[in-house]
Amino acid sequence: MPSVLSIQNISKSYGPIQALKGVSFDVPEGSVFGVLGPNGSGKTTLLGIILDVLVANGGTYSWFGGMQPNEARKRIGSLLETPNFYHYLSAFDNLEITAAIRESGLGDRTRVLQQVGLYERRDSKFQTFSLGMKQRLAIGAARLGGPKVLVLDEPTNGLDPAGIAEIRELIRAMNKAGITIIIASHLLDEIEKVCTHVAILKKGDLLLQGPVNEVLRSEDQVEVRAADMAALEQAMQQMPGVKKVRLTEGTLQLTCDDNVTTMQVNQYCISKGITLSHLLLKKKSLETKFMELTV
Ligand code: ATP
């Protein structure tokens, strides 16, 4: 898949604070690409750089295979912070003002309001909107002019679960319509549910990146004990699907492929003449893995 954005070795300091330390990754066309990391890991700084709002101290990035920045900019919609809509004006009038300021997308208002599910409320004043509706209007504003890529910074911040679900559905629908979406979030759950790809940042370092189903895979552990621990350890090291065997406090901890079941472990041991005195599956949640990675 061609990439819409290629980032190479980007670094950025604010005085003594190194907010980004040589970050590189590619965003595949058609993906929902999550930039995931705890507060202060550098997500907003990174989005600011690729949107030309901030200047990096080092590294390069290119949009659409090296398109001129002015041309590229027309194909990118962004939502870095909630825009200042006028409270006493309607959704329709607010979008008119946004389109006029940007000098693009004036004819788009109806389409955009339909896309974000606010067309019925087009004449309602902004101040009568729920937080979720305000955020959807902001995403609508970012879609004026029909961008190919949308860059969203923490789009569900402050929303209740219903509002979060609405934004999630909207992101999925936009992606289905062919828009590549880059989304920064500190919420593992949000990224896991909606993204196809992810880059994990910690204090300015890129820890991991790739398809979500590879990067955010939970690794279950199986604990086993038997009377003859040496024989058990040898058998486990030979069992297909067992990736790691570690002996701690008289118990073997096995890290296994996803498809390995405790029943298979038991059967394998029996086939080797070993009777297990202890067999336990320890589910490691993604949350635990994420915490171990980033804290
Ligand atoms: P959050 O989710 O809290 O917004 P983030 O992952 O987006 O966090 P950044 O806002 O990019 O992280 O911040 C990265 C680091 O750079 C932090 O240590 C932050 O304090 C620092 N930083 C960000 N902006 C500035 C600034 N204008 N001046 C000084 N330091 C800054």
CSV table of C-alpha atoms and ligand atoms in Angstrom, one decimal:
chain,number,residue,atom,x,y,z
A,1,MET,CA,0.0,0.0,0.0
A,2,PRO,CA,1.5,3.4,-0.9
A,3,SER,CA,1.9,5.8,2.0
A,4,VAL,CA,0.2,9.2,2.3
A,5,LEU,CA,2.8,10.4,4.9
A,6,SER,CA,6.4,9.4,5.5
A,7,ILE,CA,8.1,10.7,8.6
A,8,GLN,CA,11.9,10.3,9.0
A,9,ASN,CA,13.9,10.8,12.1
A,10,ILE,CA,11.8,13.8,13.4
A,11,SER,CA,13.1,15.4,16.5
A,12,LYS,CA,11.9,18.4,18.4
A,13,SER,CA,13.1,20.2,21.6
A,14,TYR,CA,11.5,22.9,23.7
A,15,GLY,CA,14.5,24.3,25.4
A,16,PRO,CA,15.9,21.4,27.5
A,17,ILE,CA,12.8,19.2,26.9
A,18,GLN,CA,13.2,16.7,24.1
A,19,ALA,CA,9.6,16.2,23.0
A,20,LEU,CA,10.5,14.0,20.0
A,21,LYS,CA,13.7,11.9,19.7
A,22,GLY,CA,14.1,10.7,16.1
A,23,VAL,CA,10.6,9.4,15.2
A,24,SER,CA,10.1,7.6,11.9
A,25,PHE,CA,7.1,5.8,10.4
A,26,ASP,CA,4.9,5.7,7.3
A,27,VAL,CA,1.1,6.1,7.2
A,28,PRO,CA,-0.4,3.7,4.7
A,29,GLU,CA,-3.1,5.1,2.4
A,30,GLY,CA,-6.6,4.0,3.5
A,31,SER,CA,-5.5,3.3,7.1
A,32,VAL,CA,-6.8,4.7,10.4
A,33,PHE,CA,-3.4,5.4,11.9
A,34,GLY,CA,-3.3,5.8,15.7
A,35,VAL,CA,-0.5,7.8,17.5
A,36,LEU,CA,-0.8,6.3,20.9
A,37,GLY,CA,1.0,7.4,24.1
A,38,PRO,CA,0.5,8.8,27.6
A,39,ASN,CA,0.2,12.5,28.3
A,40,GLY,CA,3.4,14.3,27.4
A,41,SER,CA,4.7,11.6,25.1
A,42,GLY,CA,4.9,14.0,22.1
A,43,LYS,CA,1.7,13.3,20.1
A,44,THR,CA,0.5,16.9,19.8
A,45,THR,CA,4.0,18.0,18.9
A,46,LEU,CA,4.2,15.4,16.2
A,47,LEU,CA,0.9,16.4,14.7
A,48,GLY,CA,1.8,20.0,14.9
A,49,ILE,CA,5.0,19.3,12.9
A,50,ILE,CA,3.3,17.3,10.1
A,51,LEU,CA,0.7,20.0,9.8
A,52,ASP,CA,3.3,22.8,9.5
A,53,VAL,CA,2.2,24.5,12.7
A,54,LEU,CA,5.5,23.7,14.5
A,55,VAL,CA,9.0,23.4,13.1
A,56,ALA,CA,11.1,20.3,13.8
A,57,ASN,CA,14.7,20.6,14.9
A,58,GLY,CA,15.7,17.6,12.8
A,59,GLY,CA,14.3,15.0,10.4
A,60,THR,CA,12.0,15.2,7.4
A,61,TYR,CA,8.5,14.3,6.4
A,62,SER,CA,6.7,14.2,3.1
A,63,TRP,CA,3.0,14.0,2.1
A,64,PHE,CA,1.7,12.0,-0.8
A,65,GLY,CA,5.1,10.9,-2.1
A,66,GLY,CA,6.7,14.3,-2.0
A,67,MET,CA,3.9,16.6,-3.2
A,68,GLN,CA,4.6,20.4,-2.9
A,69,PRO,CA,3.5,21.4,0.7
A,70,ASN,CA,1.0,24.0,-0.7
A,71,GLU,CA,-0.7,21.3,-2.8
A,72,ALA,CA,-0.6,18.7,-0.1
A,73,ARG,CA,-2.2,21.1,2.4
A,74,LYS,CA,-5.3,21.3,0.3
A,75,ARG,CA,-5.8,17.5,0.7
A,76,ILE,CA,-5.4,17.5,4.5
A,77,GLY,CA,-8.1,18.4,7.0
A,78,SER,CA,-7.2,18.8,10.7
A,79,LEU,CA,-8.6,19.1,14.1
A,80,LEU,CA,-5.9,20.0,16.6
A,81,GLU,CA,-8.1,21.8,19.1
A,82,THR,CA,-11.8,22.5,19.2
A,83,PRO,CA,-12.3,25.4,16.9
A,84,ASN,CA,-13.9,28.6,18.2
A,85,PHE,CA,-17.3,28.4,16.8
A,86,TYR,CA,-19.7,31.3,17.4
A,87,HIS,CA,-22.2,30.3,20.1
A,88,TYR,CA,-25.1,32.3,18.9
A,89,LEU,CA,-24.8,31.2,15.2
A,90,SER,CA,-26.2,28.1,13.7
A,91,ALA,CA,-24.2,25.1,12.6
A,92,PHE,CA,-24.7,26.1,9.0
A,93,ASP,CA,-23.6,29.7,9.5
A,94,ASN,CA,-20.6,28.6,11.5
A,95,LEU,CA,-19.4,26.4,8.7
A,96,GLU,CA,-19.9,29.2,6.3
A,97,ILE,CA,-17.5,31.3,8.3
A,98,THR,CA,-14.9,28.5,8.6
A,99,ALA,CA,-15.1,27.9,4.9
A,100,ALA,CA,-14.6,31.6,4.2
A,101,ILE,CA,-11.6,31.8,6.4
A,102,ARG,CA,-10.1,28.8,4.7
A,103,GLU,CA,-11.1,30.0,1.3
A,104,SER,CA,-12.4,26.5,0.5
A,105,GLY,CA,-15.4,24.3,0.9
A,106,LEU,CA,-18.1,26.9,0.8
A,107,GLY,CA,-20.3,24.7,-1.3
A,108,ASP,CA,-19.7,21.7,1.0
A,109,ARG,CA,-21.7,22.6,4.0
A,110,THR,CA,-24.8,20.5,3.3
A,111,ARG,CA,-22.7,17.4,2.4
A,112,VAL,CA,-20.5,17.8,5.4
A,113,LEU,CA,-23.4,18.3,7.8
A,114,GLN,CA,-25.0,15.2,6.4
A,115,GLN,CA,-21.8,13.2,6.8
A,116,VAL,CA,-21.5,14.1,10.5
A,117,GLY,CA,-25.2,13.6,11.2
A,118,LEU,CA,-26.0,17.2,12.0
A,119,TYR,CA,-28.0,18.2,8.9
A,120,GLU,CA,-31.3,18.0,10.8
A,121,ARG,CA,-29.8,20.4,13.3
A,122,ARG,CA,-28.2,22.8,10.8
A,123,ASP,CA,-30.3,25.8,11.9
A,124,SER,CA,-29.8,25.2,15.6
A,125,LYS,CA,-27.5,27.6,17.5
A,126,PHE,CA,-24.1,26.1,18.4
A,127,GLN,CA,-24.7,26.8,22.1
A,128,THR,CA,-27.6,24.3,22.0
A,129,PHE,CA,-25.4,21.5,20.9
A,130,SER,CA,-24.1,18.7,23.2
A,131,LEU,CA,-20.4,18.3,23.5
A,132,GLY,CA,-20.5,15.3,21.2
A,133,MET,CA,-22.4,17.4,18.6
A,134,LYS,CA,-19.9,20.2,18.9
A,135,GLN,CA,-17.1,17.8,18.3
A,136,ARG,CA,-18.9,16.3,15.3
A,137,LEU,CA,-19.3,19.8,13.9
A,138,ALA,CA,-15.6,20.4,14.4
A,139,ILE,CA,-14.9,17.2,12.4
A,140,GLY,CA,-17.3,18.4,9.8
A,141,ALA,CA,-15.4,21.7,9.6
A,142,ALA,CA,-12.2,19.7,9.1
A,143,ARG,CA,-13.9,17.9,6.2
A,144,LEU,CA,-14.8,21.1,4.3
A,145,GLY,CA,-13.1,21.0,0.9
A,146,GLY,CA,-13.1,17.2,0.7
A,147,PRO,CA,-9.7,16.3,2.2
A,148,LYS,CA,-8.1,12.9,1.5
A,149,VAL,CA,-6.5,12.8,4.9
A,150,LEU,CA,-7.8,13.9,8.3
A,151,VAL,CA,-5.6,14.6,11.3
A,152,LEU,CA,-7.4,14.5,14.6
A,153,ASP,CA,-5.9,15.2,18.0
A,154,GLU,CA,-7.7,13.4,20.9
A,155,PRO,CA,-11.1,13.7,19.1
A,156,THR,CA,-13.0,12.1,22.0
A,157,ASN,CA,-11.6,14.2,24.8
A,158,GLY,CA,-14.2,15.1,27.4
A,159,LEU,CA,-17.0,13.1,25.8
A,160,ASP,CA,-19.2,10.6,27.6
A,161,PRO,CA,-19.4,6.9,26.4
A,162,ALA,CA,-22.2,7.6,24.0
A,163,GLY,CA,-20.3,10.6,22.5
A,164,ILE,CA,-17.2,8.5,22.2
A,165,ALA,CA,-19.1,5.8,20.4
A,166,GLU,CA,-20.6,8.3,18.0
A,167,ILE,CA,-17.1,9.7,17.1
A,168,ARG,CA,-15.9,6.1,16.6
A,169,GLU,CA,-18.7,5.3,14.2
A,170,LEU,CA,-18.0,8.6,12.4
A,171,ILE,CA,-14.3,7.7,12.0
A,172,ARG,CA,-15.2,4.3,10.7
A,173,ALA,CA,-17.6,5.7,8.2
A,174,MET,CA,-15.1,8.4,7.0
A,175,ASN,CA,-12.5,5.7,6.5
A,176,LYS,CA,-14.9,3.5,4.6
A,177,ALA,CA,-15.5,6.5,2.3
A,178,GLY,CA,-11.8,6.4,1.5
A,179,ILE,CA,-10.3,9.0,3.9
A,180,THR,CA,-7.0,8.1,5.6
A,181,ILE,CA,-7.2,9.2,9.2
A,182,ILE,CA,-4.4,10.0,11.6
A,183,ILE,CA,-5.6,10.1,15.2
A,184,ALA,CA,-3.7,10.9,18.4
A,185,SER,CA,-4.9,9.5,21.6
A,186,HIS,CA,-3.8,8.4,25.1
A,187,LEU,CA,-6.6,5.8,25.2
A,188,LEU,CA,-5.5,2.3,24.3
A,189,ASP,CA,-9.2,1.2,24.0
A,190,GLU,CA,-10.0,4.0,21.5
A,191,ILE,CA,-7.0,3.1,19.3
A,192,GLU,CA,-7.6,-0.6,19.5
A,193,LYS,CA,-11.3,-0.3,18.5
A,194,VAL,CA,-10.9,2.0,15.6
A,195,CYS,CA,-7.4,2.0,14.2
A,196,THR,CA,-5.8,-0.3,11.6
A,197,HIS,CA,-2.3,0.8,12.4
A,198,VAL,CA,-0.6,2.3,15.4
A,199,ALA,CA,2.7,4.0,16.5
A,200,ILE,CA,3.3,4.0,20.3
A,201,LEU,CA,5.3,6.9,21.7
A,202,LYS,CA,6.9,7.2,25.1
A,203,LYS,CA,8.6,10.4,26.2
A,204,GLY,CA,9.4,11.3,22.6
A,205,ASP,CA,10.7,7.8,21.6
A,206,LEU,CA,8.9,5.6,19.1
A,207,LEU,CA,8.5,2.3,21.0
A,208,LEU,CA,6.6,0.2,18.4
A,209,GLN,CA,4.7,0.6,15.2
A,210,GLY,CA,2.8,-1.5,12.7
A,211,PRO,CA,-0.7,-3.0,12.1
A,212,VAL,CA,-2.8,-2.9,15.3
A,213,ASN,CA,-3.4,-6.7,15.3
A,214,GLU,CA,0.3,-7.3,15.4
A,215,VAL,CA,1.4,-4.5,17.8
A,216,LEU,CA,-1.4,-4.6,20.2
A,217,ARG,CA,-1.6,-8.4,20.6
A,218,SER,CA,-2.0,-9.6,24.1
A,219,GLU,CA,0.3,-12.4,25.1
A,220,ASP,CA,-1.2,-15.0,27.4
A,221,GLN,CA,1.0,-16.8,29.8
A,222,VAL,CA,0.6,-20.4,31.0
A,223,GLU,CA,2.0,-21.5,34.3
A,224,VAL,CA,3.0,-25.2,34.8
A,225,ARG,CA,4.5,-27.3,37.5
A,226,ALA,CA,5.4,-31.0,37.7
A,227,ALA,CA,7.3,-33.3,40.1
A,228,ASP,CA,10.3,-33.3,37.7
A,229,MET,CA,10.8,-29.7,36.8
A,230,ALA,CA,13.9,-30.3,34.7
A,231,ALA,CA,12.1,-32.8,32.4
A,232,LEU,CA,9.1,-30.4,32.2
A,233,GLU,CA,11.3,-27.5,31.2
A,234,GLN,CA,13.0,-29.6,28.5
A,235,ALA,CA,9.6,-30.7,27.2
A,236,MET,CA,8.2,-27.2,27.1
A,237,GLN,CA,11.2,-25.9,25.2
A,238,GLN,CA,10.4,-28.3,22.5
A,239,MET,CA,6.6,-27.8,22.3
A,240,PRO,CA,5.5,-26.1,19.1
A,241,GLY,CA,3.8,-22.7,19.8
A,242,VAL,CA,5.7,-22.1,23.0
A,243,LYS,CA,7.8,-19.0,22.5
A,244,LYS,CA,9.4,-18.5,25.8
A,245,VAL,CA,10.0,-20.6,28.9
A,246,ARG,CA,11.0,-19.0,32.2
A,247,LEU,CA,11.5,-20.6,35.6
A,248,THR,CA,10.5,-18.4,38.5
A,249,GLU,CA,9.9,-19.5,42.1
A,250,GLY,CA,9.5,-23.2,41.2
A,251,THR,CA,7.0,-22.5,38.4
A,252,LEU,CA,7.5,-22.5,34.6
A,253,GLN,CA,6.1,-19.4,32.9
A,254,LEU,CA,5.3,-20.1,29.3
A,255,THR,CA,4.7,-17.4,26.7
A,256,CYS,CA,2.7,-19.0,23.9
A,257,ASP,CA,1.3,-18.2,20.5
A,258,ASP,CA,-2.3,-17.1,20.5
A,259,ASN,CA,-3.7,-20.4,19.3
A,260,VAL,CA,-2.0,-22.6,22.0
A,261,THR,CA,-4.6,-23.9,24.6
A,262,THR,CA,-4.0,-25.2,28.1
A,263,MET,CA,-5.5,-28.5,26.9
A,264,GLN,CA,-2.8,-28.8,24.3
A,265,VAL,CA,-0.1,-28.1,26.9
A,266,ASN,CA,-1.5,-30.8,29.1
A,267,GLN,CA,-1.8,-33.3,26.2
A,268,TYR,CA,1.8,-32.6,25.1
A,269,CYS,CA,3.0,-33.2,28.7
A,270,ILE,CA,1.1,-36.5,28.9
A,271,SER,CA,2.6,-37.5,25.6
A,272,LYS,CA,6.1,-36.9,27.1
A,273,GLY,CA,5.2,-39.0,30.2
A,274,ILE,CA,4.9,-35.9,32.4
A,275,THR,CA,1.9,-35.4,34.8
A,276,LEU,CA,1.3,-31.8,35.6
A,277,SER,CA,0.6,-30.8,39.2
A,278,HIS,CA,-0.3,-27.3,38.2
A,279,LEU,CA,-1.7,-25.7,35.0
A,280,LEU,CA,-3.0,-22.2,34.9
A,281,LEU,CA,-3.8,-19.7,32.1
A,282,LYS,CA,-2.9,-16.2,33.0
A,283,LYS,CA,-4.6,-13.7,30.7
A,284,LYS,CA,-2.5,-10.6,30.2
A,285,SER,CA,-4.7,-7.7,29.3
A,286,LEU,CA,-3.7,-5.3,26.6
A,287,GLU,CA,-4.0,-2.6,29.2
A,288,THR,CA,-1.2,-4.4,31.3
A,289,LYS,CA,1.0,-4.7,28.2
A,290,PHE,CA,0.5,-1.0,27.4
A,291,MET,CA,1.3,0.0,30.9
A,292,GLU,CA,4.4,-2.1,30.9
A,293,LEU,CA,5.5,-0.5,27.7
A,294,THR,CA,4.8,3.1,28.4
A,295,VAL,CA,5.1,3.7,32.2
B,1,ATP,P1,-0.9,15.4,25.9
B,1,ATP,O1,-1.7,14.2,25.6
B,1,ATP,O2,-0.8,15.8,27.3
B,1,ATP,O3,-1.3,16.6,25.0
B,1,ATP,P2,1.2,14.8,24.1
B,1,ATP,O4,1.6,13.4,24.0
B,1,ATP,O5,0.4,15.4,23.1
B,1,ATP,O6,0.6,15.0,25.5
B,1,ATP,P3,3.0,17.0,23.8
B,1,ATP,O7,2.0,18.0,24.1
B,1,ATP,O8,3.5,16.9,22.4
B,1,ATP,O9,2.6,15.6,24.3
B,1,ATP,O10,4.3,17.3,24.8
B,1,ATP,C1,5.5,16.6,24.7
B,1,ATP,C2,6.5,17.3,25.7
B,1,ATP,O11,6.8,18.6,25.3
B,1,ATP,C3,5.9,17.4,27.1
B,1,ATP,O12,7.0,17.2,28.0
B,1,ATP,C4,5.5,18.9,27.1
B,1,ATP,O13,5.5,19.4,28.5
B,1,ATP,C5,6.5,19.5,26.3
B,1,ATP,N1,5.9,20.7,25.6
B,1,ATP,C6,4.9,20.7,24.7
B,1,ATP,N2,4.7,22.0,24.2
B,1,ATP,C7,5.6,22.8,24.8
B,1,ATP,C8,5.9,24.2,24.7
B,1,ATP,N3,5.2,25.0,23.9
B,1,ATP,N4,6.9,24.7,25.5
B,1,ATP,C9,7.6,23.8,26.3
B,1,ATP,N5,7.4,22.5,26.4
B,1,ATP,C10,6.4,22.0,25.7
